[in-house]
mmCIF file of C-alpha atoms in Angstrom:
data_model
loop_
_atom_site.group_PDB
_atom_site.id
_atom_site.type_symbol
_atom_site.label_atom_id
_atom_site.label_comp_id
_atom_site.label_asym_id
_atom_site.label_seq_id
_atom_site.Cartn_x
_atom_site.Cartn_y
_atom_site.Cartn_z
ATOM 1 C CA MET A 1 -33.645 30.068 -15.063
ATOM 2 C CA THR A 2 -33.753 26.486 -14.519
ATOM 3 C CA CYS A 3 -30.501 25.004 -13.847
ATOM 4 C CA LYS A 4 -30.123 21.663 -15.961
ATOM 5 C CA GLN A 5 -29.402 19.176 -13.625
ATOM 6 C CA GLN A 6 -26.339 17.500 -13.994
ATOM 7 C CA PRO A 7 -26.118 13.469 -14.745
ATOM 8 C CA THR A 8 -25.065 11.314 -11.706
ATOM 9 C CA PRO A 9 -21.040 10.234 -12.415
ATOM 10 C CA LEU A 10 -19.779 6.648 -12.039
ATOM 11 C CA TYR A 11 -17.276 7.346 -9.701
ATOM 12 C CA LEU A 12 -13.783 4.703 -9.919
ATOM 13 C CA GLY A 13 -11.599 4.005 -6.928
ATOM 14 C CA ILE A 14 -8.774 2.741 -7.284
ATOM 15 C CA ASP A 15 -6.094 0.848 -4.511
ATOM 16 C CA GLY A 16 -2.382 0.306 -6.268
ATOM 17 C CA GLY A 17 0.167 -1.749 -4.492
ATOM 18 C CA GLY A 18 3.397 -3.538 -4.821
ATOM 19 C CA SER A 19 1.710 -6.667 -4.571
ATOM 20 C CA LYS A 20 -2.204 -6.196 -6.131
ATOM 21 C CA CYS A 21 -4.361 -3.064 -7.421
ATOM 22 C CA LYS A 22 -7.747 -3.248 -6.337
ATOM 23 C CA ALA A 23 -10.769 -1.151 -7.946
ATOM 24 C CA ARG A 24 -14.079 -0.133 -6.905
ATOM 25 C CA ILE A 25 -16.865 1.601 -9.362
ATOM 26 C CA GLN A 26 -19.490 3.079 -7.671
ATOM 27 C CA GLY A 27 -22.822 5.494 -9.030
ATOM 28 C CA LEU A 28 -26.658 5.830 -8.600
ATOM 29 C CA ASN A 29 -27.670 1.628 -8.301
ATOM 30 C CA VAL A 30 -24.107 0.461 -9.745
ATOM 31 C CA ALA A 31 -21.483 -1.184 -7.893
ATOM 32 C CA GLY A 32 -18.308 -3.283 -8.754
ATOM 33 C CA THR A 33 -15.088 -4.395 -7.694
ATOM 34 C CA GLY A 34 -12.689 -5.986 -9.551
ATOM 35 C CA THR A 35 -8.354 -7.010 -8.358
ATOM 36 C CA ALA A 36 -5.165 -7.234 -10.927
ATOM 37 C CA GLY A 37 -1.835 -6.926 -10.755
ATOM 38 C CA PRO A 38 1.043 -4.903 -8.230
ATOM 39 C CA ALA A 39 0.583 -0.974 -9.315
ATOM 40 C CA ASN A 40 3.456 0.640 -8.401
ATOM 41 C CA PRO A 41 5.219 3.064 -10.131
ATOM 42 C CA PHE A 42 8.384 3.627 -8.674
ATOM 43 C CA GLN A 43 8.610 0.274 -9.516
ATOM 44 C CA ASN A 44 7.260 -0.215 -12.978
ATOM 45 C CA LEU A 45 5.425 2.337 -14.763
ATOM 46 C CA GLU A 46 4.150 0.881 -17.405
ATOM 47 C CA GLN A 47 2.542 -2.304 -15.368
ATOM 48 C CA ALA A 48 0.997 -0.050 -12.900
ATOM 49 C CA LYS A 49 -1.251 1.400 -15.373
ATOM 50 C CA GLU A 50 -1.761 -1.766 -17.767
ATOM 51 C CA SER A 51 -2.485 -2.832 -13.848
ATOM 52 C CA ILE A 52 -4.683 0.164 -12.765
ATOM 53 C CA ILE A 53 -6.764 -0.777 -16.328
ATOM 54 C CA ASP A 54 -7.361 -3.938 -15.969
ATOM 55 C CA ALA A 55 -8.206 -4.196 -13.007
ATOM 56 C CA SER A 56 -11.242 -1.271 -13.655
ATOM 57 C CA LEU A 57 -12.967 -3.633 -16.896
ATOM 58 C CA LEU A 58 -13.350 -6.292 -14.570
ATOM 59 C CA ALA A 59 -14.560 -3.860 -12.300
ATOM 60 C CA LEU A 60 -16.601 -2.483 -14.878
ATOM 61 C CA ALA A 61 -17.494 -5.948 -15.896
ATOM 62 C CA ASP A 62 -17.991 -7.009 -11.999
ATOM 63 C CA ALA A 63 -21.038 -3.920 -11.930
ATOM 64 C CA GLY A 64 -22.910 -5.536 -15.506
ATOM 65 C CA LEU A 65 -21.378 -2.598 -17.637
ATOM 66 C CA PRO A 66 -19.524 -2.703 -20.862
ATOM 67 C CA LYS A 67 -15.856 -1.502 -21.389
ATOM 68 C CA THR A 68 -16.667 1.196 -22.991
ATOM 69 C CA MET A 69 -18.205 2.863 -20.071
ATOM 70 C CA MET A 70 -14.102 3.087 -18.819
ATOM 71 C CA SER A 71 -14.274 6.547 -20.699
ATOM 72 C CA GLU A 72 -17.620 7.686 -18.680
ATOM 73 C CA LEU A 73 -15.406 6.834 -15.240
ATOM 74 C CA VAL A 74 -14.593 9.849 -12.337
ATOM 75 C CA ALA A 75 -11.325 7.790 -11.082
ATOM 76 C CA GLY A 76 -9.794 8.681 -7.622
ATOM 77 C CA VAL A 77 -6.570 6.803 -7.963
ATOM 78 C CA GLY A 78 -3.742 5.736 -4.905
ATOM 79 C CA LEU A 79 -1.187 4.436 -5.381
ATOM 80 C CA ALA A 80 2.692 3.120 -3.837
ATOM 81 C CA GLY A 81 5.253 4.561 -5.326
ATOM 82 C CA VAL A 82 4.147 8.394 -6.353
ATOM 83 C CA ASN A 83 4.999 9.968 -2.967
ATOM 84 C CA VAL A 84 8.792 9.845 -4.855
ATOM 85 C CA PRO A 85 7.876 13.177 -6.583
ATOM 86 C CA LYS A 86 9.139 11.848 -10.446
ATOM 87 C CA PHE A 87 6.724 9.089 -10.027
ATOM 88 C CA MET A 88 4.058 11.642 -9.363
ATOM 89 C CA ASP A 89 4.341 14.002 -12.004
ATOM 90 C CA LEU A 90 5.022 10.566 -14.539
ATOM 91 C CA MET A 91 1.153 9.548 -13.908
ATOM 92 C CA GLN A 92 -0.302 13.544 -14.376
ATOM 93 C CA ARG A 93 0.956 13.083 -18.079
ATOM 94 C CA TRP A 94 -0.725 9.866 -18.014
ATOM 95 C CA ASP A 95 -2.840 9.784 -21.310
ATOM 96 C CA HIS A 96 -5.478 7.591 -18.546
ATOM 97 C CA PRO A 97 -8.803 6.117 -20.502
ATOM 98 C CA PHE A 98 -10.903 7.905 -18.429
ATOM 99 C CA ALA A 99 -13.218 10.963 -18.227
ATOM 100 C CA LYS A 100 -11.307 12.870 -15.094
ATOM 101 C CA MET A 101 -8.286 11.282 -13.136
ATOM 102 C CA TYR A 102 -7.363 12.450 -9.704
ATOM 103 C CA LEU A 103 -4.321 11.508 -8.312
ATOM 104 C CA THR A 104 -2.948 10.796 -4.950
ATOM 105 C CA THR A 105 -1.112 8.096 -2.735
ATOM 106 C CA ASP A 106 -2.212 4.710 -1.294
ATOM 107 C CA ILE A 107 -1.330 6.335 2.125
ATOM 108 C CA HIS A 108 -3.601 9.153 1.779
ATOM 109 C CA ILE A 109 -6.477 7.112 0.327
ATOM 110 C CA ALA A 110 -5.490 4.023 3.242
ATOM 111 C CA CYS A 111 -6.358 7.236 5.643
ATOM 112 C CA LEU A 112 -9.899 8.877 3.994
ATOM 113 C CA SER A 113 -10.803 5.790 4.211
ATOM 114 C CA ALA A 114 -10.124 4.018 8.200
ATOM 115 C CA HIS A 115 -10.927 7.138 9.834
ATOM 116 C CA GLY A 116 -13.975 8.235 7.452
ATOM 117 C CA GLY A 117 -12.526 11.039 5.494
ATOM 118 C CA GLU A 118 -12.255 12.912 8.874
ATOM 119 C CA ASN A 119 -8.573 13.186 10.541
ATOM 120 C CA GLY A 120 -6.452 10.333 11.566
ATOM 121 C CA ALA A 121 -3.386 8.087 11.243
ATOM 122 C CA VAL A 122 -2.869 4.663 9.890
ATOM 123 C CA ILE A 123 0.373 2.877 9.223
ATOM 124 C CA VAL A 124 0.397 0.053 6.603
ATOM 125 C CA ALA A 125 2.445 -2.322 6.777
ATOM 126 C CA GLY A 126 2.019 -5.145 4.028
ATOM 127 C CA THR A 127 5.055 -5.843 1.259
ATOM 128 C CA GLY A 128 6.241 -1.978 1.570
ATOM 129 C CA SER A 129 5.643 0.465 4.740
ATOM 130 C CA VAL A 130 4.263 3.454 5.234
ATOM 131 C CA GLY A 131 3.343 6.447 8.407
ATOM 132 C CA TYR A 132 0.559 9.017 7.134
ATOM 133 C CA ALA A 133 -1.168 11.435 9.848
ATOM 134 C CA CYS A 134 -3.762 14.077 8.819
ATOM 135 C CA ILE A 135 -4.535 16.097 11.863
ATOM 136 C CA ASP A 136 -7.046 19.565 11.673
ATOM 137 C CA GLY A 137 -5.872 19.972 7.192
ATOM 138 C CA LYS A 138 -1.897 19.893 7.825
ATOM 139 C CA SER A 139 -0.852 15.668 6.613
ATOM 140 C CA THR A 140 2.625 14.375 7.230
ATOM 141 C CA SER A 141 4.188 11.356 5.768
ATOM 142 C CA TYR A 142 6.591 9.034 7.732
ATOM 143 C CA GLY A 143 9.068 6.895 5.505
ATOM 144 C CA GLY A 144 7.490 4.913 2.947
ATOM 145 C CA HIS A 145 10.943 5.763 1.121
ATOM 146 C CA GLY A 146 10.864 2.917 -1.247
ATOM 147 C CA PHE A 147 12.708 -1.044 -0.659
ATOM 148 C CA PRO A 148 15.796 -1.765 -0.347
ATOM 149 C CA PHE A 149 15.937 2.259 0.536
ATOM 150 C CA GLY A 150 13.450 2.512 3.818
ATOM 151 C CA ASP A 151 9.904 0.573 4.402
ATOM 152 C CA LYS A 152 11.230 -0.862 7.196
ATOM 153 C CA GLY A 153 8.460 -3.310 9.671
ATOM 154 C CA SER A 154 7.363 -4.264 6.011
ATOM 155 C CA GLY A 155 7.433 -7.701 4.002
ATOM 156 C CA ALA A 156 10.246 -7.370 1.342
ATOM 157 C CA TRP A 157 12.131 -5.563 4.570
ATOM 158 C CA LEU A 158 12.031 -9.128 6.257
ATOM 159 C CA GLY A 159 12.275 -11.270 3.752
ATOM 160 C CA LEU A 160 15.486 -9.276 2.737
ATOM 161 C CA GLU A 161 16.358 -9.540 6.368
ATOM 162 C CA ALA A 162 15.339 -12.787 6.493
ATOM 163 C CA ILE A 163 17.937 -14.122 3.679
ATOM 164 C CA LYS A 164 21.331 -11.760 5.129
ATOM 165 C CA ALA A 165 20.685 -13.478 8.159
ATOM 166 C CA ALA A 166 20.962 -17.220 6.778
ATOM 167 C CA LEU A 167 23.752 -15.896 4.458
ATOM 168 C CA LEU A 168 25.947 -14.608 7.589
ATOM 169 C CA TYR A 169 25.010 -18.353 9.302
ATOM 170 C CA LEU A 170 25.674 -20.563 6.660
ATOM 171 C CA ASP A 171 29.383 -18.177 6.616
ATOM 172 C CA HIS A 172 29.356 -18.975 9.732
ATOM 173 C CA LEU A 173 29.895 -15.322 11.040
ATOM 174 C CA GLY A 174 26.166 -15.018 12.581
ATOM 175 C CA PRO A 175 23.837 -16.723 14.755
ATOM 176 C CA GLU A 176 22.302 -20.050 14.044
ATOM 177 C CA THR A 177 19.180 -19.681 12.374
ATOM 178 C CA CYS A 178 16.282 -22.140 11.069
ATOM 179 C CA LEU A 179 15.748 -19.499 8.879
ATOM 180 C CA LEU A 180 18.712 -20.717 6.542
ATOM 181 C CA GLN A 181 17.145 -24.485 5.605
ATOM 182 C CA ASP A 182 13.790 -22.593 5.436
ATOM 183 C CA ILE A 183 14.823 -20.332 2.909
ATOM 184 C CA GLU A 184 16.384 -22.906 0.304
ATOM 185 C CA GLN A 185 13.112 -25.017 0.624
ATOM 186 C CA ASN A 186 10.905 -22.673 -0.380
ATOM 187 C CA LEU A 187 13.725 -21.519 -3.267
ATOM 188 C CA GLU A 188 14.426 -25.043 -4.017
ATOM 189 C CA VAL A 189 17.957 -23.836 -3.905
ATOM 190 C CA ASN A 190 21.057 -24.515 -1.389
ATOM 191 C CA GLY A 191 23.524 -22.690 0.236
ATOM 192 C CA LEU A 192 25.083 -19.620 -2.130
ATOM 193 C CA ASP A 193 23.138 -19.989 -4.826
ATOM 194 C CA ILE A 194 20.309 -18.160 -2.217
ATOM 195 C CA ALA A 195 21.599 -15.506 -3.387
ATOM 196 C CA GLU A 196 21.374 -16.100 -7.280
ATOM 197 C CA ALA A 197 18.210 -17.059 -7.033
ATOM 198 C CA MET A 198 17.416 -14.189 -5.367
ATOM 199 C CA ALA A 199 19.469 -11.885 -7.805
ATOM 200 C CA GLY A 200 16.933 -9.921 -9.286
ATOM 201 C CA ALA A 201 14.423 -10.123 -7.479
ATOM 202 C CA ARG A 202 11.174 -8.042 -7.209
ATOM 203 C CA THR A 203 10.231 -5.573 -4.143
ATOM 204 C CA ARG A 204 7.159 -8.947 -3.533
ATOM 205 C CA ASP A 205 9.326 -12.218 -4.180
ATOM 206 C CA TYR A 206 10.868 -10.571 -0.671
ATOM 207 C CA GLY A 207 8.185 -9.997 0.273
ATOM 208 C CA SER A 208 6.687 -13.988 0.174
ATOM 209 C CA LEU A 209 9.219 -14.569 2.320
ATOM 210 C CA ALA A 210 8.224 -13.119 5.220
ATOM 211 C CA PRO A 211 5.873 -15.618 5.345
ATOM 212 C CA LEU A 212 9.029 -17.722 6.706
ATOM 213 C CA VAL A 213 10.399 -15.407 9.675
ATOM 214 C CA LEU A 214 7.062 -15.372 11.111
ATOM 215 C CA SER A 215 6.564 -18.407 11.616
ATOM 216 C CA ALA A 216 9.990 -19.202 12.313
ATOM 217 C CA ALA A 217 9.866 -16.192 15.524
ATOM 218 C CA ASP A 218 6.727 -17.906 16.384
ATOM 219 C CA SER A 219 8.416 -21.530 16.336
ATOM 220 C CA GLY A 220 11.005 -19.991 18.959
ATOM 221 C CA ASP A 221 13.714 -18.555 16.385
ATOM 222 C CA ILE A 222 16.402 -15.978 18.363
ATOM 223 C CA VAL A 223 17.333 -14.178 14.860
ATOM 224 C CA ALA A 224 14.197 -14.706 13.519
ATOM 225 C CA ARG A 225 12.925 -12.960 17.155
ATOM 226 C CA GLY A 226 15.651 -9.717 16.479
ATOM 227 C CA ILE A 227 14.206 -8.676 13.356
ATOM 228 C CA ILE A 228 11.062 -8.624 14.049
ATOM 229 C CA GLU A 229 11.073 -6.539 17.165
ATOM 230 C CA ASP A 230 13.797 -4.455 14.734
ATOM 231 C CA GLY A 231 10.591 -3.861 12.653
ATOM 232 C CA ALA A 232 7.829 -3.417 15.766
ATOM 233 C CA ALA A 233 9.998 -1.399 16.744
ATOM 234 C CA TYR A 234 9.855 0.952 13.610
ATOM 235 C CA LEU A 235 6.460 0.641 14.099
ATOM 236 C CA SER A 236 5.782 1.701 17.424
ATOM 237 C CA GLU A 237 8.073 4.740 17.103
ATOM 238 C CA MET A 238 6.147 6.114 14.144
ATOM 239 C CA ALA A 239 2.919 5.031 15.594
ATOM 240 C CA SER A 240 4.045 7.272 18.215
ATOM 241 C CA ARG A 241 5.631 10.416 16.686
ATOM 242 C CA MET A 242 2.148 10.872 15.250
ATOM 243 C CA LEU A 243 0.007 10.504 18.601
ATOM 244 C CA ALA A 244 2.873 13.325 20.177
ATOM 245 C CA ALA A 245 1.258 15.496 16.810
ATOM 246 C CA GLY A 246 -2.522 15.168 17.886
ATOM 247 C CA ALA A 247 -3.453 11.736 16.141
ATOM 248 C CA ASP A 248 -6.644 10.342 18.850
ATOM 249 C CA GLY A 249 -5.423 6.786 17.501
ATOM 250 C CA PHE A 250 -4.167 5.139 14.426
ATOM 251 C CA CYS A 251 -5.142 2.508 12.518
ATOM 252 C CA LEU A 252 -2.575 -0.531 11.361
ATOM 253 C CA LEU A 253 -3.577 -1.646 7.523
ATOM 254 C CA GLY A 254 -1.568 -3.700 4.826
ATOM 255 C CA GLY A 255 -0.875 -7.683 4.928
ATOM 256 C CA LEU A 256 1.257 -7.678 8.009
ATOM 257 C CA ALA A 257 -0.817 -5.863 10.114
ATOM 258 C CA ASP A 258 -2.064 -8.754 12.519
ATOM 259 C CA ASN A 259 1.215 -10.216 12.711
ATOM 260 C CA ILE A 260 3.101 -7.013 14.008
ATOM 261 C CA SER A 261 0.695 -5.840 16.020
ATOM 262 C CA ARG A 262 1.795 -8.393 18.012
ATOM 263 C CA TRP A 263 5.314 -7.539 18.576
ATOM 264 C CA MET A 264 4.274 -3.375 18.535
ATOM 265 C CA ALA A 265 4.909 -1.213 22.415
ATOM 266 C CA PRO A 266 1.803 -2.024 24.377
ATOM 267 C CA GLU A 267 1.856 1.456 25.449
ATOM 268 C CA VAL A 268 1.087 2.486 21.535
ATOM 269 C CA ILE A 269 -1.341 -0.581 21.090
ATOM 270 C CA GLU A 270 -3.365 0.641 23.328
ATOM 271 C CA PHE A 271 -3.685 3.478 20.249
ATOM 272 C CA LEU A 272 -5.081 0.931 17.669
ATOM 273 C CA VAL A 273 -8.451 1.489 16.659
ATOM 274 C CA GLU A 274 -10.074 -0.242 13.913
ATOM 275 C CA PRO A 275 -10.455 0.763 10.132
ATOM 276 C CA LYS A 276 -14.384 1.901 9.118
ATOM 277 C CA GLN A 277 -14.051 1.069 5.781
ATOM 278 C CA GLU A 278 -11.182 -0.612 2.880
ATOM 279 C CA PRO A 279 -8.658 2.022 1.437
ATOM 280 C CA ASP A 280 -10.758 1.757 -2.190
ATOM 281 C CA TYR A 281 -13.215 3.328 -0.743
ATOM 282 C CA GLY A 282 -10.989 5.779 -0.055
ATOM 283 C CA ALA A 283 -9.962 6.942 -3.035
ATOM 284 C CA LEU A 284 -13.467 7.336 -4.402
ATOM 285 C CA LEU A 285 -14.646 9.188 -1.546
ATOM 286 C CA PHE A 286 -11.377 11.301 -2.712
ATOM 287 C CA ALA A 287 -12.453 11.243 -6.706
ATOM 288 C CA MET A 288 -15.806 12.888 -4.977
ATOM 289 C CA THR A 289 -14.041 15.101 -2.902
ATOM 290 C CA HIS A 290 -12.160 16.555 -6.230
ATOM 291 C CA TYR A 291 -14.984 15.874 -9.121
ATOM 292 C CA GLU A 292 -17.894 18.080 -7.237
ATOM 293 C CA ARG A 293 -15.438 20.776 -5.780
ATOM 294 C CA ALA A 294 -14.637 21.108 -9.499
ATOM 295 C CA SER A 295 -17.960 21.158 -10.629
ATOM 296 C CA ARG A 296 -18.577 23.799 -8.252
ATOM 297 C CA GLU A 297 -16.008 26.156 -9.495
ATOM 298 C CA GLU A 298 -17.208 25.359 -12.827
ATOM 299 C CA GLU A 299 -20.316 27.054 -12.138
#
């Protein structure tokens, strides 16, 4: 009896975070990428869904495929925010447009891609922050509780701490810092209007202020240096715990990675390694692994 050969699936990898959503399509002789807006369901559930679809459509177009192919995609979706069980459940119940969708956290796919699907550890320092280690089949997360409750050492956290320090200086209750003037210029406001300007601000709005803190610290501002040193110490402790748990090394990912690593403890930075692939590749690996496993179980 001859077994019918299954067609090669068209895989979609999604890396969704607080600032952007990146999609990568891969199939037999087909490849394409696309980038859309934020895709963190913890921050905005409907926006996350829209960004996933928008990025997928752009990837299809880049691959030269019609949008009707959306329904044939086998998607591996790694998102920020779904470490919170409520939002994992909400996303799993989404009436998505794909043939299959396998959902996990953004940090999981980042670890898969960074270490080629093998054991390892990663720290993401971008709009938010989180650590993740996979050692001998056991996965452990560190932090990642979401802004403003967690995400220490992240861009959003740096921005929030900068505003707090600036307002303390404005009230003569904290040390002098150039952050006050820098934030005023950035937001185009004066003094206490900073608080009004940031009322209802999103995580990425706070994250957009992170470059001001980095620049002020490099210029010698003591307050800015203190903020960054505090955040870097937190990330160093995170790395230290993962190394003590058995990780041979760790990758530092995210928009702040290069800048924040300069402030981290030398004894952990010596174990810093370069990632093998981008996180959206890890989402593809996740989709392939789960689809192939499901196909074997159906045989």
